[in-house]
Coordinates of C-alpha atoms in Angstrom, one line a residue:
M409 CA -86.5 78.5 86.1
S410 CA -84.9 82.3 85.8
L411 CA -81.1 83.3 85.5
E412 CA -79.6 85.7 88.0
Y413 CA -76.0 87.1 88.8
A414 CA -74.6 87.7 91.9
L415 CA -71.3 90.0 92.3
I416 CA -68.5 87.9 94.2
N417 CA -64.9 89.8 95.4
D418 CA -63.2 86.3 95.8
T419 CA -63.4 82.4 94.3
S420 CA -65.6 80.9 97.3
W421 CA -67.6 80.0 94.0
Q422 CA -65.5 77.6 92.9
S423 CA -66.1 75.0 95.6
R424 CA -70.3 75.2 95.1
T425 CA -70.4 72.9 92.1
D426 CA -68.6 70.7 89.9
W427 CA -67.2 72.8 86.8
Q428 CA -66.7 72.0 83.3
T429 CA -62.6 71.7 82.1
P430 CA -62.0 75.3 80.5
D431 CA -60.9 74.8 76.7
T432 CA -57.4 76.4 77.5
P433 CA -54.7 75.8 80.1
F434 CA -55.0 79.1 80.8
M435 CA -58.6 79.4 82.4
S436 CA -57.8 76.8 84.5
F437 CA -58.1 77.8 88.4
A438 CA -54.6 76.7 89.1
F439 CA -53.6 79.4 86.3
W440 CA -55.7 82.2 87.8
Q441 CA -54.7 81.0 91.4
A442 CA -50.7 81.4 90.5
L443 CA -51.7 85.1 89.2
S444 CA -53.6 85.4 92.4
D445 CA -50.7 84.2 94.6
T446 CA -47.8 86.2 93.2
G447 CA -49.6 89.2 92.7
A448 CA -50.0 89.7 89.0
I449 CA -53.6 90.5 89.3
G450 CA -55.4 92.2 92.3
E451 CA -55.5 95.8 93.0
Q452 CA -51.4 96.7 93.6
A453 CA -51.1 95.2 89.9
G454 CA -54.4 97.4 88.4
W455 CA -56.2 94.0 87.7
L456 CA -58.6 94.1 90.7
P457 CA -60.9 91.2 89.8
I458 CA -64.7 90.6 90.3
F459 CA -67.0 87.4 89.4
I460 CA -70.1 87.4 87.9
L461 CA -71.7 84.5 89.4
V462 CA -74.7 83.2 86.7
H463 CA -76.9 81.2 88.8
R464 CA -80.1 79.6 87.6
V465 CA -83.3 80.2 90.5
A466 CA -85.8 78.2 91.5
D467 CA -89.7 79.8 90.9
Y468 CA -90.1 79.5 94.9
A469 CA -86.8 81.5 95.7
N470 CA -89.2 84.7 95.8
S471 CA -92.0 83.3 97.6
T472 CA -92.4 84.5 101.1
D473 CA -92.9 81.1 102.8
S474 CA -90.5 80.3 105.1
V475 CA -89.6 77.4 104.0
A476 CA -89.5 78.2 101.1
D477 CA -87.1 80.9 101.6
S478 CA -85.1 78.6 103.6
A479 CA -85.0 76.2 100.4
A480 CA -84.2 79.1 98.2
D481 CA -80.3 79.2 99.3
T482 CA -80.0 76.0 98.2
A483 CA -82.0 76.5 95.0
M484 CA -79.4 78.9 93.4
Q485 CA -77.4 76.9 91.3
P486 CA -74.5 78.0 90.2
V487 CA -74.3 77.9 86.0
A488 CA -71.4 79.9 85.3
V489 CA -69.0 82.4 86.1
M490 CA -67.5 85.5 84.3
P491 CA -64.1 87.3 85.6
V492 CA -64.3 90.7 85.1
F493 CA -61.4 93.2 86.2
I494 CA -61.6 96.9 87.4
K495 CA -58.5 99.0 85.4
G496 CA -57.1 101.9 85.3
H497 CA -54.3 101.2 82.4
H498 CA -53.9 99.3 79.3
R499 CA -51.1 97.1 80.0
G500 CA -50.9 93.6 79.0
E501 CA -54.0 92.8 76.9
F502 CA -52.6 93.0 73.2
V503 CA -55.9 94.7 71.9
F504 CA -55.5 98.4 72.1
D505 CA -58.0 101.6 72.4
H506 CA -55.7 103.6 73.1
A507 CA -57.4 105.8 71.3
W508 CA -60.4 105.8 72.2
A509 CA -58.9 107.3 75.6
E510 CA -57.3 109.9 73.9
A511 CA -60.7 111.1 72.3
Y512 CA -62.4 111.0 75.9
A513 CA -59.5 112.9 77.1
R514 CA -60.0 115.7 74.3
Y515 CA -63.8 116.4 75.6
G516 CA -62.1 116.2 79.2
I517 CA -64.1 113.0 80.2
D518 CA -62.3 110.3 82.2
Y519 CA -62.2 107.0 80.4
Y520 CA -60.8 105.3 83.4
P521 CA -61.5 102.8 85.3
R522 CA -62.6 100.4 82.4
L523 CA -63.5 97.4 82.5
V524 CA -61.7 94.0 81.0
T525 CA -62.6 90.3 80.5
S526 CA -60.0 88.6 79.6
V527 CA -56.6 86.2 80.6
P528 CA -54.4 88.6 81.9
Y529 CA -51.2 88.6 79.7
T530 CA -52.2 86.2 77.6
P531 CA -53.6 86.9 73.9
I532 CA -55.1 83.4 73.4
T533 CA -58.4 82.8 72.2
G534 CA -60.7 80.9 74.6
Q535 CA -63.6 80.8 76.9
R536 CA -64.1 84.1 78.9
L537 CA -66.5 81.7 81.3
W538 CA -66.4 79.0 83.5
L539 CA -69.4 76.7 83.0
A540 CA -71.0 74.3 85.6
K541 CA -71.1 70.8 84.0
G542 CA -73.8 70.1 82.3
E543 CA -74.4 73.5 81.0
T544 CA -73.5 75.1 77.6
L545 CA -72.9 78.7 76.4
N546 CA -76.0 80.4 75.6
E547 CA -77.9 83.7 74.8
D548 CA -79.6 83.8 78.5
I549 CA -75.8 83.1 80.0
L550 CA -74.4 85.9 78.3
K551 CA -76.9 88.5 78.5
T552 CA -77.3 88.1 82.4
A553 CA -73.5 88.2 82.3
I554 CA -73.7 91.4 80.5
A555 CA -76.3 93.0 83.4
G556 CA -73.5 92.0 86.1
I557 CA -71.1 93.9 83.7
D558 CA -73.6 97.1 83.6
D559 CA -74.0 96.6 86.9
I560 CA -70.6 96.9 87.8
A561 CA -69.8 99.4 85.6
Q562 CA -72.2 101.7 87.2
Q563 CA -71.1 101.1 90.6
V564 CA -67.5 102.0 89.7
G565 CA -68.2 104.8 86.8
A566 CA -66.7 102.8 84.4
S567 CA -66.6 104.0 80.6
S568 CA -66.7 100.5 79.1
W569 CA -65.9 96.9 78.7
H570 CA -63.7 95.2 76.7
G571 CA -64.0 91.2 76.1
L572 CA -60.7 90.2 74.6
F573 CA -59.6 87.3 72.7
I574 CA -63.1 85.8 73.0
T575 CA -64.6 82.6 71.5
P576 CA -66.0 82.9 67.8
E577 CA -69.0 81.1 69.4
L578 CA -69.0 83.8 72.1
A579 CA -69.0 86.6 69.5
S580 CA -71.8 85.1 67.3
I581 CA -73.9 85.0 70.2
A582 CA -73.8 88.2 71.4
T583 CA -73.6 90.1 68.3
T584 CA -76.7 88.4 66.7
S585 CA -78.5 88.2 70.2
M586 CA -77.9 92.4 71.5
P587 CA -77.8 95.6 69.6
T588 CA -74.9 96.6 67.5
E589 CA -73.4 99.7 66.1
V590 CA -76.0 99.1 63.2
D591 CA -78.8 99.0 65.3
I592 CA -77.8 102.1 67.7
E593 CA -77.5 104.2 64.6
R594 CA -80.8 103.4 63.6
A595 CA -82.1 104.0 67.0
I596 CA -80.2 107.3 66.9
A597 CA -81.9 108.3 63.3
V598 CA -85.1 107.5 64.9
Q599 CA -84.9 109.6 67.9
E600 CA -83.6 112.5 66.1
S601 CA -86.3 112.5 63.8
G602 CA -88.8 112.6 66.9
I603 CA -90.6 109.6 66.1
E604 CA -90.0 107.8 69.0
S605 CA -88.1 109.0 72.4
T606 CA -87.6 104.8 73.5
P607 CA -84.0 105.0 75.6
I608 CA -81.3 103.5 73.4
E609 CA -79.9 100.5 74.8
M610 CA -76.2 100.4 74.5
P611 CA -74.6 97.6 72.1
I612 CA -71.7 94.9 72.0
L613 CA -69.6 96.2 69.5
E614 CA -67.2 93.4 67.6
R615 CA -63.3 94.3 66.7
Q616 CA -61.4 91.3 65.0
G617 CA -57.7 91.0 64.5
C618 CA -55.3 88.4 63.3
Q619 CA -53.0 85.9 64.7
F620 CA -51.0 83.2 63.2
L621 CA -51.6 79.3 64.1
W622 CA -50.0 76.4 62.3
Q623 CA -52.2 73.6 61.6
N624 CA -50.7 69.8 62.3
K625 CA -52.6 68.1 59.0
D626 CA -51.2 67.4 55.4
L627 CA -54.0 68.4 52.9
V628 CA -52.6 66.3 50.4
N629 CA -52.8 63.1 52.7
D630 CA -56.6 63.4 53.4
S631 CA -55.2 66.0 56.5
Q632 CA -54.1 62.9 58.4
P633 CA -51.2 65.3 60.9
F634 CA -47.8 65.3 59.8
A635 CA -45.5 62.1 60.6
D636 CA -42.4 64.3 61.2
F637 CA -41.1 67.8 60.6
D638 CA -39.6 66.7 57.0
A639 CA -42.9 65.7 55.7
F640 CA -44.4 69.5 57.2
L641 CA -41.4 70.8 55.1
M642 CA -42.7 69.1 52.1
T643 CA -46.1 71.0 52.1
L644 CA -43.8 74.1 51.3
K645 CA -42.9 75.9 48.0
A646 CA -38.9 74.5 47.3
K647 CA -37.6 78.0 48.6
K648 CA -39.4 78.2 51.5
R649 CA -38.1 74.8 52.5
K650 CA -34.8 75.5 51.8
T651 CA -35.2 79.0 54.1
I652 CA -36.5 76.8 56.8
R653 CA -33.4 74.5 56.4
A654 CA -30.7 77.0 56.3
E655 CA -32.1 78.7 59.3
R656 CA -32.0 75.4 61.7
R657 CA -28.4 74.7 60.1
K658 CA -27.0 78.1 60.8
V659 CA -28.2 77.6 64.9
A660 CA -26.1 74.3 64.6
E661 CA -23.3 76.0 62.8
Q662 CA -23.0 78.1 65.8
G663 CA -22.5 75.3 68.0
I664 CA -26.0 75.9 69.4
T665 CA -27.8 72.4 70.2
C666 CA -31.2 72.5 71.6
Q667 CA -33.5 70.4 73.7
R668 CA -37.1 70.1 75.2
K669 CA -38.0 68.9 78.8
C670 CA -41.5 68.3 80.0
G671 CA -43.5 68.7 83.4
D672 CA -41.6 67.4 86.3
D673 CA -38.4 66.9 84.1
I674 CA -37.7 70.5 84.4
S675 CA -35.7 71.5 87.1
D676 CA -34.9 74.2 89.8
E677 CA -32.0 75.0 87.7
D678 CA -34.2 75.0 84.2
W679 CA -36.7 77.3 86.0
K680 CA -33.7 79.8 86.9
A681 CA -32.0 79.5 83.7
F682 CA -35.6 80.5 82.3
Y683 CA -36.4 83.2 84.2
H684 CA -33.4 84.7 83.4
C685 CA -33.6 84.7 80.1
Y686 CA -37.4 85.9 80.3
V687 CA -36.2 88.8 82.0
M688 CA -33.6 90.0 79.2
T689 CA -36.7 90.3 77.2
Y690 CA -38.1 93.0 79.0
A691 CA -34.6 94.4 80.1
V692 CA -33.6 95.3 76.6
R693 CA -36.8 97.6 76.6
G694 CA -36.1 99.1 79.9
Q695 CA -38.7 97.2 81.6
Q696 CA -39.9 95.1 84.2
P697 CA -41.6 91.7 83.5
Y698 CA -45.4 91.3 84.2
L699 CA -44.6 87.8 85.9
T700 CA -42.3 86.7 88.6
M701 CA -40.4 83.7 89.1
D702 CA -42.7 82.7 92.3
F703 CA -45.6 82.8 89.1
F704 CA -43.5 80.1 87.6
M705 CA -42.7 78.1 90.2
A706 CA -46.3 78.1 90.8
L707 CA -47.0 76.9 87.4
A708 CA -44.4 73.9 87.9
A709 CA -46.2 72.8 90.8
S710 CA -49.7 72.7 90.0
M711 CA -49.7 72.7 86.2
S712 CA -46.6 70.4 85.3
E713 CA -48.3 68.3 83.0
H714 CA -49.2 71.3 80.4
I715 CA -45.7 72.3 80.4
M716 CA -42.6 72.1 77.7
L717 CA -39.7 74.2 78.0
A718 CA -37.6 74.4 75.0
Q719 CA -33.8 75.4 75.8
A720 CA -30.6 76.3 73.8
L721 CA -27.5 75.6 75.1
D722 CA -23.6 76.6 73.7
V723 CA -20.7 74.3 73.4
S724 CA -19.9 74.9 76.5
G725 CA -23.2 73.6 77.9
E726 CA -24.7 76.6 79.3
I727 CA -28.4 77.8 78.6
I728 CA -28.3 80.9 76.4
A729 CA -31.8 81.0 75.7
S730 CA -35.2 79.2 76.9
S731 CA -38.7 79.3 75.4
L732 CA -41.6 77.8 77.8
F733 CA -45.1 76.6 76.3
L734 CA -48.3 75.4 77.7
Y735 CA -50.4 72.8 76.1
D736 CA -53.7 70.7 76.0
K737 CA -53.5 66.9 77.1
P738 CA -54.6 65.7 73.8
D739 CA -56.6 62.7 75.6
S740 CA -58.5 65.5 77.2
D741 CA -62.4 64.9 76.3
N742 CA -63.1 68.4 75.9
V743 CA -60.1 69.4 73.6
S744 CA -59.4 65.8 71.7
D745 CA -60.3 67.8 68.5
T746 CA -58.7 71.0 69.3
A747 CA -55.4 70.2 71.2
T748 CA -53.0 73.4 71.2
L749 CA -49.8 73.9 71.9
Y750 CA -49.2 77.7 72.7
G751 CA -45.9 79.7 72.6
R752 CA -45.9 81.9 75.4
Y753 CA -42.5 83.1 77.1
W754 CA -39.4 83.5 75.5
G755 CA -35.5 85.2 76.3
A756 CA -32.2 85.0 75.2
L757 CA -28.7 86.0 76.8
G758 CA -27.9 87.5 73.4
E759 CA -28.3 87.9 69.6
Y760 CA -28.1 84.8 67.9
D761 CA -28.6 84.4 64.1
S762 CA -31.6 82.5 63.3
L763 CA -32.1 81.3 67.2
H764 CA -35.7 82.8 68.0
F765 CA -37.1 81.4 65.1
E766 CA -36.0 77.6 66.0
L767 CA -36.4 77.6 70.0
C768 CA -40.0 79.5 69.7
Y769 CA -41.5 78.0 65.9
Y770 CA -39.5 74.9 64.5
Q771 CA -39.1 73.1 68.2
G772 CA -42.8 73.8 68.9
I773 CA -44.0 72.4 65.5
E774 CA -42.0 69.1 66.0
F775 CA -43.0 68.6 69.6
A776 CA -46.7 69.5 68.6
I777 CA -46.3 66.6 65.6
E778 CA -44.9 64.1 68.2
Q779 CA -47.9 65.0 70.8
G780 CA -50.4 64.5 68.1
L781 CA -51.8 68.4 68.5
V782 CA -54.0 69.7 66.6
S783 CA -52.5 73.1 66.1
F784 CA -49.7 75.4 67.7
D785 CA -50.3 79.2 68.7
P786 CA -47.2 80.3 68.9
G787 CA -48.4 84.5 70.1
T788 CA -49.5 87.5 69.2
Q789 CA -48.3 89.8 66.1
G790 CA -45.8 88.4 63.1
E791 CA -46.0 88.2 59.5
H792 CA -42.4 86.5 59.9
K793 CA -44.7 83.5 61.1
L794 CA -46.8 83.3 58.2
V795 CA -43.8 82.6 55.8
R796 CA -42.8 79.9 58.0
G797 CA -46.4 77.8 57.7
F798 CA -48.2 79.9 60.3
I799 CA -52.0 80.6 58.8
P800 CA -53.8 83.6 59.7
T801 CA -56.6 83.4 61.5
T802 CA -59.4 85.7 62.9
T803 CA -59.6 86.7 66.6
H804 CA -62.5 88.6 68.2
S805 CA -63.2 91.1 71.0
L806 CA -66.4 92.8 72.1
H807 CA -66.5 96.1 73.6
R808 CA -69.5 98.1 75.2
I809 CA -69.2 101.6 75.6
Y810 CA -71.3 103.5 78.1
D811 CA -71.6 106.9 76.7
P812 CA -73.9 107.3 73.9
R813 CA -72.3 110.3 72.5
F814 CA -68.7 108.3 71.7
V815 CA -71.0 105.0 70.8
P816 CA -71.4 106.2 66.9
A817 CA -67.8 107.1 66.4
I818 CA -66.5 104.3 67.9
G819 CA -68.8 102.0 66.3
K820 CA -68.2 103.2 62.9
F821 CA -64.6 102.2 63.9
C822 CA -65.0 99.2 64.9
A823 CA -66.9 98.3 61.9
E824 CA -64.5 99.9 59.6
D825 CA -61.4 98.0 61.3
R826 CA -63.1 95.0 60.9
M827 CA -63.1 95.7 56.9
H828 CA -59.6 96.6 57.0
M829 CA -58.8 92.5 59.0
A830 CA -60.7 91.2 56.6
Q831 CA -58.7 92.3 53.5
Y832 CA -55.1 92.0 55.8
R833 CA -56.1 88.5 56.5
Q834 CA -56.7 88.1 52.7
Q835 CA -54.0 89.6 51.7
A836 CA -51.7 87.3 54.1
H837 CA -53.3 84.4 52.8
E838 CA -52.5 85.1 49.3
A839 CA -48.7 85.0 50.9
L840 CA -48.6 81.5 52.8
P841 CA -45.6 79.7 51.5
F842 CA -47.5 76.2 50.8
N843 CA -47.4 74.3 47.4
E844 CA -50.3 74.7 45.4
D845 CA -51.6 71.0 46.8
N846 CA -51.3 72.3 50.2
T847 CA -52.7 75.6 50.1
P848 CA -55.8 76.0 52.3
P849 CA -58.9 77.6 51.0
F850 CA -59.8 80.9 52.5
D851 CA -62.2 81.2 54.9
T852 CA -63.8 84.8 55.3
H853 CA -65.3 83.2 58.7
R854 CA -61.7 81.6 60.0

């Protein structure tokens, strides 16, 4: 049976079959429903969604027989769905292509709209397709989804498509099964030589970035999970251990105590205090937050089992800072070997020495150890994470440029960018704070 696609403007596809549990909470239907219900995505937000439904079609689906035609409707078995957003801006993406937009503008060409596949406002690596139960991501599914993307691009006049923070698996399938910048350079050279005039298929271009992830394993003790925070500290060089202990001591010396709450133990008052802190993160930069209080209350109502809130209290017991985390349930079948804590939303009502490190990193590490989670992703950016034991890790994004005049230059940019990021990751690896026995080997593919 062949694969085809359909373009759908709503989430009615969710009820058409049973879907696999996604690999992170951020691809759960509940998370996306919260985004939609609270206006974080939609036309007003500049994140207009279209869903590409990849479905399997029985051979008789194209028959002229009336019985077969009747059966064809039920023979279209959902296989996968990819979200695509039509966007006129770059906000909330964390992979930046402003220079490409500027290049288009210099030639008087509009770079907008552009298409984006990502979890809005969330720089977390993960699946970017929902898969039906029993299905496995493969080349055929991806190529069918790309055909749907190309269809949307033609309909709306999009300049490009960008798949952000995708899994290494998806990046590998795309770059081994579709043309890349190397293929396009060869094809252009052949065309210019006059040997051949075959139309050039638009390539998939890959960019790579770097984030810093903490791993819950003691390399000296056969990669066993850490027993506690002190066990983790013992894997670091003495100077780094001393620095972290000093930072934690500074927080206590300011009369600040920290506590963690999960799920239904987080009260409405806790949520109000958190949101007050969260808004301050944007207010100090003169900005409005992307997400509303209603969004977080929707998460509290529908995803409480995935939520941890770390709070900092002053001597009077008032909440002065909050950090909100989501996490995988380690007993879930699809994430048991990769269960991760995700640091996402933070804010404080003032400046406090070392409090950001305590609430966003050290409280997260303690929680990950207690829960038996495999890793901790504290969010984008930051060499300050590196010196605290977070390991440089490759991120991947895919890009499709529809104007062939810009493909060679952007393809060259992507290739050079990958080389520079590989060098950066190696340099960052050399600066890891672990003692000799616990420094992981550098993995060029990581």
